[in-house]
Amino acid sequence: MNDPSRLDLLHFARRVVFQQATAALAQIDTWIAQEEEHESRQRQAEEMRPPAADWLLERGLNKDNTVAVHVGGCWTVRKSSRCIGVSQEQAVDALRQQVPACTHCRPDTELGYLE
């Protein structure tokens, strides 16, 4: 039986490495395409999202009770599902009805309502 020459083995090794590298690059290209698609969908979702409200009313657990008035970006209610966006007039109206202002974001000061 003839043993393959060193040159034959080197050619074989080159073919194997080339085949594996091609497969690895194809996999990486697939991952890149998937990530680009994911980022594109995220950008579209961000663009379609309505702007954040300037003023928020925090509701109580029974949803009929208003707990506090907040500025739109208040960190204390950032992830709360109990807040609803309201207009400036509605926020001032709530303060007039003795709904407490958040002690962190101070919407009463922002609105110029200091009674």
mmCIF file of C-alpha atoms in Angstrom:
data_model
loop_
_atom_site.group_PDB
_atom_site.id
_atom_site.type_symbol
_atom_site.label_atom_id
_atom_site.label_comp_id
_atom_site.label_asym_id
_atom_site.label_seq_id
_atom_site.Cartn_x
_atom_site.Cartn_y
_atom_site.Cartn_z
ATOM 1 C CA MET A 1 0.000 0.000 0.000
ATOM 2 C CA ASN A 2 1.262 3.414 -0.966
ATOM 3 C CA ASP A 3 1.451 5.952 1.790
ATOM 4 C CA PRO A 4 0.380 9.433 0.714
ATOM 5 C CA SER A 5 3.198 11.861 0.186
ATOM 6 C CA ARG A 6 3.735 14.830 2.400
ATOM 7 C CA LEU A 7 2.518 17.098 -0.412
ATOM 8 C CA ASP A 8 -0.721 15.081 -0.729
ATOM 9 C CA LEU A 9 -1.310 15.426 3.012
ATOM 10 C CA LEU A 10 -0.724 19.167 2.870
ATOM 11 C CA HIS A 11 -3.215 19.547 -0.009
ATOM 12 C CA PHE A 12 -5.729 17.474 1.930
ATOM 13 C CA ALA A 13 -5.229 19.602 5.070
ATOM 14 C CA ARG A 14 -5.693 22.775 3.004
ATOM 15 C CA ARG A 15 -9.010 21.485 1.577
ATOM 16 C CA VAL A 16 -10.276 20.581 5.063
ATOM 17 C CA VAL A 17 -9.284 23.947 6.540
ATOM 18 C CA PHE A 18 -10.812 25.786 3.566
ATOM 19 C CA GLN A 19 -14.067 23.844 3.899
ATOM 20 C CA GLN A 20 -14.285 24.481 7.660
ATOM 21 C CA ALA A 21 -13.412 28.154 7.289
ATOM 22 C CA THR A 22 -16.050 28.579 4.578
ATOM 23 C CA ALA A 23 -18.679 26.945 6.783
ATOM 24 C CA ALA A 24 -17.666 29.074 9.781
ATOM 25 C CA LEU A 25 -17.812 32.287 7.738
ATOM 26 C CA ALA A 26 -21.243 31.328 6.413
ATOM 27 C CA GLN A 27 -22.452 30.796 9.995
ATOM 28 C CA ILE A 28 -21.032 34.161 11.090
ATOM 29 C CA ASP A 29 -22.652 35.874 8.091
ATOM 30 C CA THR A 30 -25.991 34.333 9.108
ATOM 31 C CA TRP A 31 -25.576 35.627 12.660
ATOM 32 C CA ILE A 32 -24.695 39.100 11.351
ATOM 33 C CA ALA A 33 -27.788 39.154 9.115
ATOM 34 C CA GLN A 34 -30.002 38.040 12.012
ATOM 35 C CA GLU A 35 -28.575 40.713 14.313
ATOM 36 C CA GLU A 36 -28.994 43.422 11.659
ATOM 37 C CA GLU A 37 -32.634 42.370 11.202
ATOM 38 C CA HIS A 38 -33.188 42.411 14.972
ATOM 39 C CA GLU A 39 -31.700 45.909 15.308
ATOM 40 C CA SER A 40 -33.765 47.123 12.365
ATOM 41 C CA ARG A 41 -36.969 45.855 13.996
ATOM 42 C CA GLN A 42 -35.975 47.514 17.284
ATOM 43 C CA ARG A 43 -35.370 50.846 15.528
ATOM 44 C CA GLN A 44 -38.755 50.606 13.797
ATOM 45 C CA ALA A 45 -40.469 49.840 17.106
ATOM 46 C CA GLU A 46 -38.757 52.828 18.744
ATOM 47 C CA GLU A 47 -39.864 55.120 15.909
ATOM 48 C CA MET A 48 -43.457 53.896 16.109
ATOM 49 C CA ARG A 49 -43.670 54.214 19.910
ATOM 50 C CA PRO A 50 -45.692 57.262 20.958
ATOM 51 C CA PRO A 51 -43.783 59.977 22.806
ATOM 52 C CA ALA A 52 -43.678 59.775 26.581
ATOM 53 C CA ALA A 53 -46.244 61.840 28.453
ATOM 54 C CA ASP A 54 -45.073 65.078 30.051
ATOM 55 C CA TRP A 55 -47.257 64.511 33.128
ATOM 56 C CA LEU A 56 -48.403 61.357 34.881
ATOM 57 C CA LEU A 57 -51.117 60.477 37.368
ATOM 58 C CA GLU A 58 -50.281 57.519 39.562
ATOM 59 C CA ARG A 59 -53.364 55.497 40.390
ATOM 60 C CA GLY A 60 -53.897 53.409 43.492
ATOM 61 C CA LEU A 61 -54.494 49.686 43.544
ATOM 62 C CA ASN A 62 -58.230 50.104 42.986
ATOM 63 C CA LYS A 63 -57.593 52.424 39.980
ATOM 64 C CA ASP A 64 -60.249 54.905 41.184
ATOM 65 C CA ASN A 65 -57.915 56.533 43.678
ATOM 66 C CA THR A 66 -55.255 58.920 42.349
ATOM 67 C CA VAL A 67 -52.146 58.620 44.506
ATOM 68 C CA ALA A 68 -49.782 61.251 43.101
ATOM 69 C CA VAL A 69 -48.926 63.592 40.233
ATOM 70 C CA HIS A 70 -45.530 63.067 38.542
ATOM 71 C CA VAL A 71 -43.389 64.689 35.877
ATOM 72 C CA GLY A 72 -43.237 62.399 32.826
ATOM 73 C CA GLY A 73 -39.695 61.145 33.377
ATOM 74 C CA CYS A 74 -39.932 60.557 37.127
ATOM 75 C CA TRP A 75 -37.676 57.662 38.107
ATOM 76 C CA THR A 76 -39.992 56.458 40.883
ATOM 77 C CA VAL A 77 -42.709 55.368 38.467
ATOM 78 C CA ARG A 78 -40.651 54.648 35.363
ATOM 79 C CA LYS A 79 -41.788 51.017 35.121
ATOM 80 C CA SER A 80 -45.092 51.354 36.928
ATOM 81 C CA SER A 81 -48.206 50.093 35.191
ATOM 82 C CA ARG A 82 -50.356 52.209 37.490
ATOM 83 C CA CYS A 83 -49.572 55.538 35.779
ATOM 84 C CA ILE A 84 -51.475 57.236 32.996
ATOM 85 C CA GLY A 85 -50.268 60.098 30.862
ATOM 86 C CA VAL A 86 -52.239 63.319 31.212
ATOM 87 C CA SER A 87 -52.165 66.840 29.828
ATOM 88 C CA GLN A 88 -50.735 69.780 31.734
ATOM 89 C CA GLU A 89 -54.243 71.017 32.485
ATOM 90 C CA GLN A 90 -55.233 67.644 33.947
ATOM 91 C CA ALA A 91 -52.099 67.572 36.113
ATOM 92 C CA VAL A 92 -52.822 71.066 37.473
ATOM 93 C CA ASP A 93 -56.445 70.063 38.023
ATOM 94 C CA ALA A 94 -55.355 67.021 40.053
ATOM 95 C CA LEU A 95 -53.085 69.206 42.198
ATOM 96 C CA ARG A 96 -55.996 71.575 42.797
ATOM 97 C CA GLN A 97 -58.058 68.588 43.957
ATOM 98 C CA GLN A 98 -55.428 67.904 46.638
ATOM 99 C CA VAL A 99 -53.715 64.984 44.873
ATOM 100 C CA PRO A 100 -50.204 65.043 46.343
ATOM 101 C CA ALA A 101 -47.234 65.952 44.169
ATOM 102 C CA CYS A 102 -44.365 63.477 43.987
ATOM 103 C CA THR A 103 -41.667 64.510 46.433
ATOM 104 C CA HIS A 104 -38.918 63.396 44.039
ATOM 105 C CA CYS A 105 -39.808 65.035 40.723
ATOM 106 C CA ARG A 106 -41.825 67.957 42.163
ATOM 107 C CA PRO A 107 -44.429 68.472 39.414
ATOM 108 C CA ASP A 108 -46.032 71.283 41.411
ATOM 109 C CA THR A 109 -42.828 73.303 41.054
ATOM 110 C CA GLU A 110 -42.528 72.440 37.352
ATOM 111 C CA LEU A 111 -46.119 73.512 36.775
ATOM 112 C CA GLY A 112 -45.756 76.674 38.844
ATOM 113 C CA TYR A 113 -48.519 75.472 41.163
ATOM 114 C CA LEU A 114 -47.378 76.182 44.697
ATOM 115 C CA GLU A 115 -50.489 76.213 46.888
#
